[in-house]
Structure formats: structure tokens, C-alpha cells
Coordinates of C-alpha atoms and ligand atoms in Angstrom, one line a residue:
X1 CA 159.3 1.6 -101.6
X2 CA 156.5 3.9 -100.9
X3 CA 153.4 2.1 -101.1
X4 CA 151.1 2.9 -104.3
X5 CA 148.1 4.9 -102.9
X6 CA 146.9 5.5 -106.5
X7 CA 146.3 1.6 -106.8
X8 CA 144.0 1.6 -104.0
X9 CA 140.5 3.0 -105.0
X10 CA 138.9 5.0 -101.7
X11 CA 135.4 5.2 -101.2
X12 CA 134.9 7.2 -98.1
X13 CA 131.4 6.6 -96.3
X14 CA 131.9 9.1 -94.3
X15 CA 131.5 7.6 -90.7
X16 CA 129.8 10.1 -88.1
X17 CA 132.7 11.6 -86.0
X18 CA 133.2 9.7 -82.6
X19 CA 132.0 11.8 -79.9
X20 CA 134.7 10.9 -77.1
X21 CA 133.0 13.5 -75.2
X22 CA 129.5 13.1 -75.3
X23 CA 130.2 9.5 -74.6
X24 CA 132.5 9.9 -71.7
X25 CA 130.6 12.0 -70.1
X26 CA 127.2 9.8 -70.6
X27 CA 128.9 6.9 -69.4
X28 CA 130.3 8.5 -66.1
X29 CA 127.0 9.2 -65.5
X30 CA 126.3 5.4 -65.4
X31 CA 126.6 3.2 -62.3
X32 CA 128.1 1.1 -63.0
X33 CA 130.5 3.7 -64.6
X34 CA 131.5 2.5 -68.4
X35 CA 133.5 3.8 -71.1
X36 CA 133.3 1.9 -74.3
X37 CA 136.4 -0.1 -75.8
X38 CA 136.4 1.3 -78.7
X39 CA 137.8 4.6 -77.8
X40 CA 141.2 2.7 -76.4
X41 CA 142.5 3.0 -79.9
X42 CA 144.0 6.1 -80.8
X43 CA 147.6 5.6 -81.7
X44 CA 149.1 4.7 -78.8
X45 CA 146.5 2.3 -77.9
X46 CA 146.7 0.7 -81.2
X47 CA 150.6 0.3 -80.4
X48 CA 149.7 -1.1 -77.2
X49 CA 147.4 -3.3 -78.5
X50 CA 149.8 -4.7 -81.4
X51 CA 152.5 -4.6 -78.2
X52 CA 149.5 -7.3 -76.2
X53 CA 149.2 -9.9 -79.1
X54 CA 153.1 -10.3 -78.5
X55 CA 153.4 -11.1 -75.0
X56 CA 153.6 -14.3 -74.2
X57 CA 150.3 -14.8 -72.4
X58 CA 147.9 -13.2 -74.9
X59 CA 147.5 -16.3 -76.7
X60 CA 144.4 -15.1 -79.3
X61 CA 146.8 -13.5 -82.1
X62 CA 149.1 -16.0 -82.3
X63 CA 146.7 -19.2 -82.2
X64 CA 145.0 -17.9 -84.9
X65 CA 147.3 -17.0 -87.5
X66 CA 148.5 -20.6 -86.5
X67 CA 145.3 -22.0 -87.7
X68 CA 145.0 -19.7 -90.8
X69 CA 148.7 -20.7 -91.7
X70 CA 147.4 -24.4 -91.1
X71 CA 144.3 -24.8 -92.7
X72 CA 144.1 -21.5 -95.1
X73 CA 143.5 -24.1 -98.0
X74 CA 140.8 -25.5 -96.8
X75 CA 139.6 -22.6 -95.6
X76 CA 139.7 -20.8 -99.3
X77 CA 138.4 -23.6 -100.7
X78 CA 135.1 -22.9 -98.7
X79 CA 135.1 -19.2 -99.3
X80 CA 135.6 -19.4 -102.8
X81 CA 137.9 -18.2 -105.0
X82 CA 137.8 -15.2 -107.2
X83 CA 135.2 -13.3 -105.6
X84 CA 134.5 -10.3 -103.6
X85 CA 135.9 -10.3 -100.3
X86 CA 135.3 -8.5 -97.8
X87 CA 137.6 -7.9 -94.6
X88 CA 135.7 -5.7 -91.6
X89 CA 138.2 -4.1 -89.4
X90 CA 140.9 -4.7 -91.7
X91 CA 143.4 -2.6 -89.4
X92 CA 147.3 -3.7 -90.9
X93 CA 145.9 -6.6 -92.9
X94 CA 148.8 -8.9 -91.8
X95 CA 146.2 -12.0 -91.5
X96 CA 144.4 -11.6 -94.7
X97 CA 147.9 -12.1 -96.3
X98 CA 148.2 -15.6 -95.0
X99 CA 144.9 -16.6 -97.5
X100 CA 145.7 -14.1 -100.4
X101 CA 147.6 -16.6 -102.7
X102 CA 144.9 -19.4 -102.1
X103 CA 141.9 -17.1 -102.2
X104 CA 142.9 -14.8 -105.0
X105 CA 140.0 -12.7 -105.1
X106 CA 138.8 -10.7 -108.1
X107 CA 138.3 -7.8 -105.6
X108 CA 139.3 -7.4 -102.1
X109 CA 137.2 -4.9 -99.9
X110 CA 138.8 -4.1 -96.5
X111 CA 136.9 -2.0 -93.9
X112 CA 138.4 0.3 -91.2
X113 CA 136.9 3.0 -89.6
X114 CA 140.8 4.5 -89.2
X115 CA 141.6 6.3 -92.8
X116 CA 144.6 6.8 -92.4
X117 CA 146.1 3.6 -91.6
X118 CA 143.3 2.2 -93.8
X119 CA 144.8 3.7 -97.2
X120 CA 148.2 3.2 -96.2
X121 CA 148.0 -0.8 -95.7
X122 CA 145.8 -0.9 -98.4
X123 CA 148.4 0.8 -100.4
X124 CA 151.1 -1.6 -99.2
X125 CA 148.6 -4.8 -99.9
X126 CA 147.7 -3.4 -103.5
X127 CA 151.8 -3.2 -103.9
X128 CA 152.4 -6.8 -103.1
X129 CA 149.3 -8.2 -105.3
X130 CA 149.0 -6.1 -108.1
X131 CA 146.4 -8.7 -109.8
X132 CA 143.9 -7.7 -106.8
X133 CA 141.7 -4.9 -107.0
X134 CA 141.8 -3.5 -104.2
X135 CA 138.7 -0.9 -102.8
X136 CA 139.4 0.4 -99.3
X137 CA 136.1 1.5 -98.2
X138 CA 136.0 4.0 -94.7
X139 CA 132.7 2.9 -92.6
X140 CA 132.1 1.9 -89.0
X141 CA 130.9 -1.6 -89.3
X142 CA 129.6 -1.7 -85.9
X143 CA 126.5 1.4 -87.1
X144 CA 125.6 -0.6 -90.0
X145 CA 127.0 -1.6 -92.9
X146 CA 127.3 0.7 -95.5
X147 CA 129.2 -0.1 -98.5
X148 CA 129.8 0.8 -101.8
X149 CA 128.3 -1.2 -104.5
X150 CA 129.8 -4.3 -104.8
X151 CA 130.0 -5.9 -108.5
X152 CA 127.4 -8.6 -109.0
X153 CA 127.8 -12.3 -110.8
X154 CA 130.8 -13.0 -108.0
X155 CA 130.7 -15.2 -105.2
X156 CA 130.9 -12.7 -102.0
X157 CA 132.5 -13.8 -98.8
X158 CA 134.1 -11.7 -95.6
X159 CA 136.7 -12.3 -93.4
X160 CA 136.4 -11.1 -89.3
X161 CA 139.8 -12.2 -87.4
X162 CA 140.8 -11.1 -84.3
X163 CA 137.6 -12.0 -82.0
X164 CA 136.6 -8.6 -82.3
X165 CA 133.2 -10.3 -82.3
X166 CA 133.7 -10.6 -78.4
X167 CA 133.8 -7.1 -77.7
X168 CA 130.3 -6.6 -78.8
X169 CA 127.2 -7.4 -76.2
X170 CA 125.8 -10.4 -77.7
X171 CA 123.2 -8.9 -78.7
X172 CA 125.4 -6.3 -80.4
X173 CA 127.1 -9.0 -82.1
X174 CA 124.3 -10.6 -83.7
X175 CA 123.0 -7.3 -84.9
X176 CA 126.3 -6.9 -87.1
X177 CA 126.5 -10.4 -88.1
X178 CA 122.6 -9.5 -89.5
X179 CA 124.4 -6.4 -91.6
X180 CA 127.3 -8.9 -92.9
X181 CA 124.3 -11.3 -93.8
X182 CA 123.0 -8.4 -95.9
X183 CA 126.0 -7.1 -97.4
X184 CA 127.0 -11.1 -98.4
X185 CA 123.5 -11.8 -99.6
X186 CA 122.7 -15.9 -100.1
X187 CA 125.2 -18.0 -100.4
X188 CA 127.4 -15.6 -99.5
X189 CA 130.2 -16.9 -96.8
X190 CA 132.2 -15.3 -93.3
X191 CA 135.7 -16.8 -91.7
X192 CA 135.5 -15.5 -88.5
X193 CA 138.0 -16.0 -85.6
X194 CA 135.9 -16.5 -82.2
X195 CA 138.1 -16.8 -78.9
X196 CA 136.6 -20.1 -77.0
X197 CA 135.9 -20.5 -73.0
X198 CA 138.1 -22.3 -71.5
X199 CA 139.9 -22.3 -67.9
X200 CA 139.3 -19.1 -66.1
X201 CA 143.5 -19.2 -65.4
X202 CA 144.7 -18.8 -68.9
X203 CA 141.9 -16.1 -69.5
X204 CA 142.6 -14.1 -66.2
X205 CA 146.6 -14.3 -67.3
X206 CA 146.1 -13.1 -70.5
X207 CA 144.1 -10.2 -69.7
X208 CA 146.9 -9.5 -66.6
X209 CA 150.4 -10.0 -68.4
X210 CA 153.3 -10.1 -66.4
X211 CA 155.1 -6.7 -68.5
X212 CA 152.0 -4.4 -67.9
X213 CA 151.2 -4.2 -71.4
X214 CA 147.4 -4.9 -71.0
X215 CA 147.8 -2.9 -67.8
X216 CA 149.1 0.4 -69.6
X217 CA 146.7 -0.4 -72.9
X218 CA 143.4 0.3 -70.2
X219 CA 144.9 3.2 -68.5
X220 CA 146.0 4.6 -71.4
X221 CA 142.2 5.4 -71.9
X222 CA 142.4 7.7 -69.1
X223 CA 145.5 9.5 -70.6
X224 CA 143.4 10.0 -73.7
X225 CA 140.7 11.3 -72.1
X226 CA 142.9 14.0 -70.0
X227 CA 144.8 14.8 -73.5
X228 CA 142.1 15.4 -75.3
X229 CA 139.1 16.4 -73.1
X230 CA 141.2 18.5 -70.2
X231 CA 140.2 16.0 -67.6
X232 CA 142.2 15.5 -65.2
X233 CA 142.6 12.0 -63.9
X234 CA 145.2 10.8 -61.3
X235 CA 146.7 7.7 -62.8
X236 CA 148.4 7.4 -59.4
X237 CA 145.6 6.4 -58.4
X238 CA 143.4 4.3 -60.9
X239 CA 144.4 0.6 -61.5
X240 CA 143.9 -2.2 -64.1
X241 CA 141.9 -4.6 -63.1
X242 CA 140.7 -7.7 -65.1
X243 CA 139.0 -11.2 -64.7
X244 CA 136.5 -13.9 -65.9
X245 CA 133.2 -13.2 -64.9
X246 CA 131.7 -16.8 -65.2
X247 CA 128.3 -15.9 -65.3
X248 CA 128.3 -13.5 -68.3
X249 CA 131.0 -15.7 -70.0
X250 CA 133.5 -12.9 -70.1
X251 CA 136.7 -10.8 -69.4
X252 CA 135.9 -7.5 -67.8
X253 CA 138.4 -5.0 -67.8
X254 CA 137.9 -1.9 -65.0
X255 CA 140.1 1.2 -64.1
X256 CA 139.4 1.3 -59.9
X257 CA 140.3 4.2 -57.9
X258 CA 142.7 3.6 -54.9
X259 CA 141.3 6.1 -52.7
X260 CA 138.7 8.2 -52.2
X261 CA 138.5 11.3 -55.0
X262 CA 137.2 13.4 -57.5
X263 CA 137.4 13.7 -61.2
X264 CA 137.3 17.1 -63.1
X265 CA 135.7 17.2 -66.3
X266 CA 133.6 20.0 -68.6
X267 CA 133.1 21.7 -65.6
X268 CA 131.6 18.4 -63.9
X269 CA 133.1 16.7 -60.8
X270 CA 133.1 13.3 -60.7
X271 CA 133.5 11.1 -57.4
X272 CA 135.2 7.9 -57.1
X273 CA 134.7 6.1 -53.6
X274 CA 137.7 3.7 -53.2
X275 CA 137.7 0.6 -55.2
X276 CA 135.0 1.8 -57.2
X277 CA 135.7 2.0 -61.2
X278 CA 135.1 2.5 -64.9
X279 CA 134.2 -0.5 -67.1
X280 CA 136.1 -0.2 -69.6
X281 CA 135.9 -3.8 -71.9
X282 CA 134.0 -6.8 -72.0
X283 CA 135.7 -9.7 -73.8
X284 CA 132.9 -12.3 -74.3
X285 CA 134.3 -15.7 -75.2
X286 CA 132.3 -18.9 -76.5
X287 CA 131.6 -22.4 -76.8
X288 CA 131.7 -23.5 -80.7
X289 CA 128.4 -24.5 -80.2
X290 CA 127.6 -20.9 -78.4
X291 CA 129.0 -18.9 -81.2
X292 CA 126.8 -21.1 -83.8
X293 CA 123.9 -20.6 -81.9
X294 CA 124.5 -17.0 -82.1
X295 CA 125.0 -16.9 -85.6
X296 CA 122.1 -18.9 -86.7
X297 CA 119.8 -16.2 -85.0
X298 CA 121.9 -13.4 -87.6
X299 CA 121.0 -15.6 -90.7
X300 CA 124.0 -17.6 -90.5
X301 CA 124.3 -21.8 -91.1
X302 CA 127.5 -23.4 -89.9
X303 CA 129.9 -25.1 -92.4
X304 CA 133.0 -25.6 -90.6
X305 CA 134.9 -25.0 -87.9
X306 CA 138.5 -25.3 -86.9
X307 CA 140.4 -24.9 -83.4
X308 CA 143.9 -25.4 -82.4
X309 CA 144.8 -28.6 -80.6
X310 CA 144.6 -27.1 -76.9
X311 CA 141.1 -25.2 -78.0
X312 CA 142.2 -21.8 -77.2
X313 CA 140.6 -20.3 -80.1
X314 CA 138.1 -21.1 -83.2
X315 CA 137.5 -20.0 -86.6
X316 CA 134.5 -20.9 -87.9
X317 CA 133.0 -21.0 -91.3
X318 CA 129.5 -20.0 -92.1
X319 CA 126.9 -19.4 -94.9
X320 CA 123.9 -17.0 -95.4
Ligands
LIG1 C1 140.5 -6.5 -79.8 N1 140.0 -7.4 -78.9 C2 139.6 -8.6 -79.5 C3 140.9 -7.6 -77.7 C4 140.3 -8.7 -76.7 O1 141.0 -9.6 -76.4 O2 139.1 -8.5 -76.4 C5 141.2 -6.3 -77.0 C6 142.0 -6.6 -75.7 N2 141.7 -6.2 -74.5 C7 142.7 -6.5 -73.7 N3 143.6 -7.2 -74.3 C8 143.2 -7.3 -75.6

């Protein structure tokens, strides 16, 4: 069945174009060199990243759909039911399903910044539960939060799975928690999944598995960046590289040259000495305590919190 577009109402906020350029070539500029994460998702590196959460070490996807399959009661019954809810970086909206039937909410809000895959699994998502209203609104959460108006008199609450929080600076972070404070108003309530420290082995595996995948996801950057800029990087010669970096509390991905060479792009030469790199993600994971800390400086109180037995991973409950 082809999913029911016409169900989905768009609003389109119009996010400012993402200038891979401008921001390639201002972060090879950089020592350290950097790239930011969020250009690893064009379609392939969305596949690849759907193609991590499956492989047996990357243990954040799958602990916590386990938790929202466990505790997706409780965890509506917190929310509130019949309200506005929000979901930011909504992306194929295969979690949210798991709290749909206990949250039925009068109107259901996700937020991508990709359109296209946007309106089609909000098309799909109106199909399944036509007593949802379902506004997919187009923004990039992380410049803001602009929205469309949201209807008042209803209890508002947002949903943020994933631990996308982590790939934010701190500081970052709590700047978009402020915006979701905003957009919620008082009272109004975020589930939020929040990957935990824990021993530096399982963090360094995930971010290393055994097939590649993670491996392929990072260099596939580069590939991007030779496709669509004309640059023209060796990937014989860069190299994933990933670990815990205790004292920041966080994974670090890098691309590291093997050998000494240069880089050609707009007309600019870049030189790699060997072993030097491109940061290309930081992964920030946190203590519960850590994470309520951080929230309480956005405007947030904590309510509740759950994690899985072996405390991989959290989702926490909070309140403006
Ligand atoms: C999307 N984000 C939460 C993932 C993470 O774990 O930081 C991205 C990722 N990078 C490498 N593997 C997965």
C-alpha cells in the first residue's frame, strides 16, 4: 500500500541549506582538522548507520527499544496522554511506534531536517494510526527550534531517542535542551534516550565492529566529500580510527592518513603528515546523574529514569 502523503499535513520551515563546502573547507583549516557528524548522513550513510545499530556490538539501538518495549507504560503514563508530542529527529519513526498505542496523542509532531524521508514515514505512520493527527514539520532542531504553532489547552511532551544528545558538545546540548524547554513550555515533559559511561572495552568495540560497518560509515564521509565537492581523497590511504577518550567522557571517531600526502580541494591543497587525521564524531556518554545535571542547567527537573539491567543505556524522564 502506498503510504497516504495527503494524511500527513507538511509544514516546511525551510531549514538554511547545509553548506558541505563552506564547512569542509573551514574545518580543514582547523588543527586539529574536524568535519562535523552531521554531514555522514546522506543516503548511504544513513544505510550504514541503520546497517551499525544491527551488528552485534553496537549495543545503543537495541537496549533501548528494549527498555521502551519494557516500560512504554510507565513511561506514557508520565508523558501524558492525548497531547501534543513532539519527536526531534524523527528519521523512520520505528521507536515512537513502540509508545503509540499507550500514548495516543491528539497530535503527533515529528521533526527531521531530511524531507523526503520525513514525509514518507510520516505518510506510513499516519496509515497505521489514522486517529493521529499527524504534522510533519521540516526544521533543523540543532539551529533552534522553530515550529509551527502548536494547539494550546494540551499537555505537550517530546520524545529524543537514539543518544543523538551525545553528538552535541555539551554545551551544544544544553543549548537545544533550552529550545525543547521553550517549545514544551511548563509542565511540558522529554523521554530522552542518553547512552551511559561504562567500561572503556564495550565502548571501544562498539565504535570498532568486527564487519567494518562503523569503519565504512566514517570513510564514507570522505567518499561524499570527493562525490560531491571534486576532492579527491585516497581512501587507500585514510583509516578509521575510534576510542574512549576518558578525560572528555567520549568516543572520538578520526579518518588518519597512512602516509605522508596531499589533499586536492577548490583549488586548495591540503597536507596530511602520517598518522595525522580528521575528527570526524564525538560520542559523549554520561553518568545518570551527569546527564541530570546537564539538564537542570537547560530548565529541565528529573522525574524518572530507567536503564537496562547491565546499564548500557538510559532514558530518562524530565519536566520543564
Ligand atoms: C547517531 N549517533 C547517536 C551515533 C553514536 O553512537 O554516536 C552515531 C554513530 N557513530 C558511530 N556509530 C554510530
Amino acid at each position: 500500500n502506498p503510504p497516504h502523503e495527503s494524511a500527513v499535513q507538511f509544514h516546511d520551515m525551510h531549514p538554511p541549506a547545509e553548506d558541505l563546502r563552506a564547512e569542509v573547507l573551514h574545518g580543514l583549516a582547523q588543527r586539529p582538522r574536524r568535519i562535523p557528524p552531521k554531514f555522514f548522513y546522506d543516503q548511504r550513510g544513513s544505510e550504514l548507520f541503520e546497517a551499525i545499530t544491527d551488528t552485534p556490538e553496537y549495543y545503543p539501538t537495541r537496549t533501548e527499544l528494549g527498555l521502551l518495549e519494557a516500560h512504554g507504560e510507565a513511561m506514557a503514563e508520565l508523558l501524558g496522554r492525548g497531547g501534543v508530542l513532539l519527536e526531534l529527529g524523527s528519521g523512520s519513526s520505528r521507536k515512537i511506534r513502540l509508545l503509540l498505542d499507550a500514548l495516543r496523542p491528539a497530535l503527533y509532531m515529528p521533526l527531521d531536517i531530511s524531507r523526503e524521508f520525513l514525509l514518507l514515514s510520516a505518510g506510513e505512520l499516519a496509515r497505521d494510526y489514522p486517529a493521529i493527527r499527524v504534522h510533519a514539520a521540516c526544521v533543523d532542531y540543532s539551529q533552534g527550534l522553530a515550529l509551527p504553532a502548536l494547539p494550546e489547552g494540551l499537555p505537550r511532551a517530546a520524545f529524543f531517542p537514539g543518544s543523538s544528545i551525545g553528538n552535541f558538545e555539551p554545551d551544544q546540548a544544553r543549548q537545544l535542551l533550552a529550545h525543547v524547554t521553550r517549545a514544551l513550555g511548563p509542565g511540558g515533559r522529554l523521554l530522552i534516550g542518553v547512552d551511559l559511561q561504562k567500561d572503556p572495552a564495550i565502548l571501544n568495540a562498539a565504535y570498532n565492529d568486527a564487519t567494518g560497518v562503523t569503519a565504512a560509515f566514517n570513510r564514507n564521509l570522505l567518499v561524499r566529500i570527493n562525490r560531491e565537492l571534486g576532492a579527491d581523497f585516497d581512501l587507500a590511504h585514510f583509516h578509521h580510527r575510534a576510542f574512549y577518550a576518558p578525560g572528555h567522557g567520549r568516543v572520538e571517531m578520526h579518518l588518519i592518513s597512512d602516509c605522508l600526502q596531499q589533499v586536492r580541494l577548490d583549488g586548495q591543497r591540503f597536507r596530511f603528515e602520517a598518522g595525522e587525521g580528521i575528527h570526524t564524531e564525538c560520542s559523549y556518554k554520561y553518568s545518570v546523574e551527569g546527564f541530570q545535571t546537564l539538564a537542570a542547567r537547560a530548565g529541565f527537573a528529573p522525574l524518572a529514569v530507567w536503564t537496562d539491567r547491565d546499564q548500557l543505556f538510559s532514558v530518562h524522564c524530565l519536566e520543564v
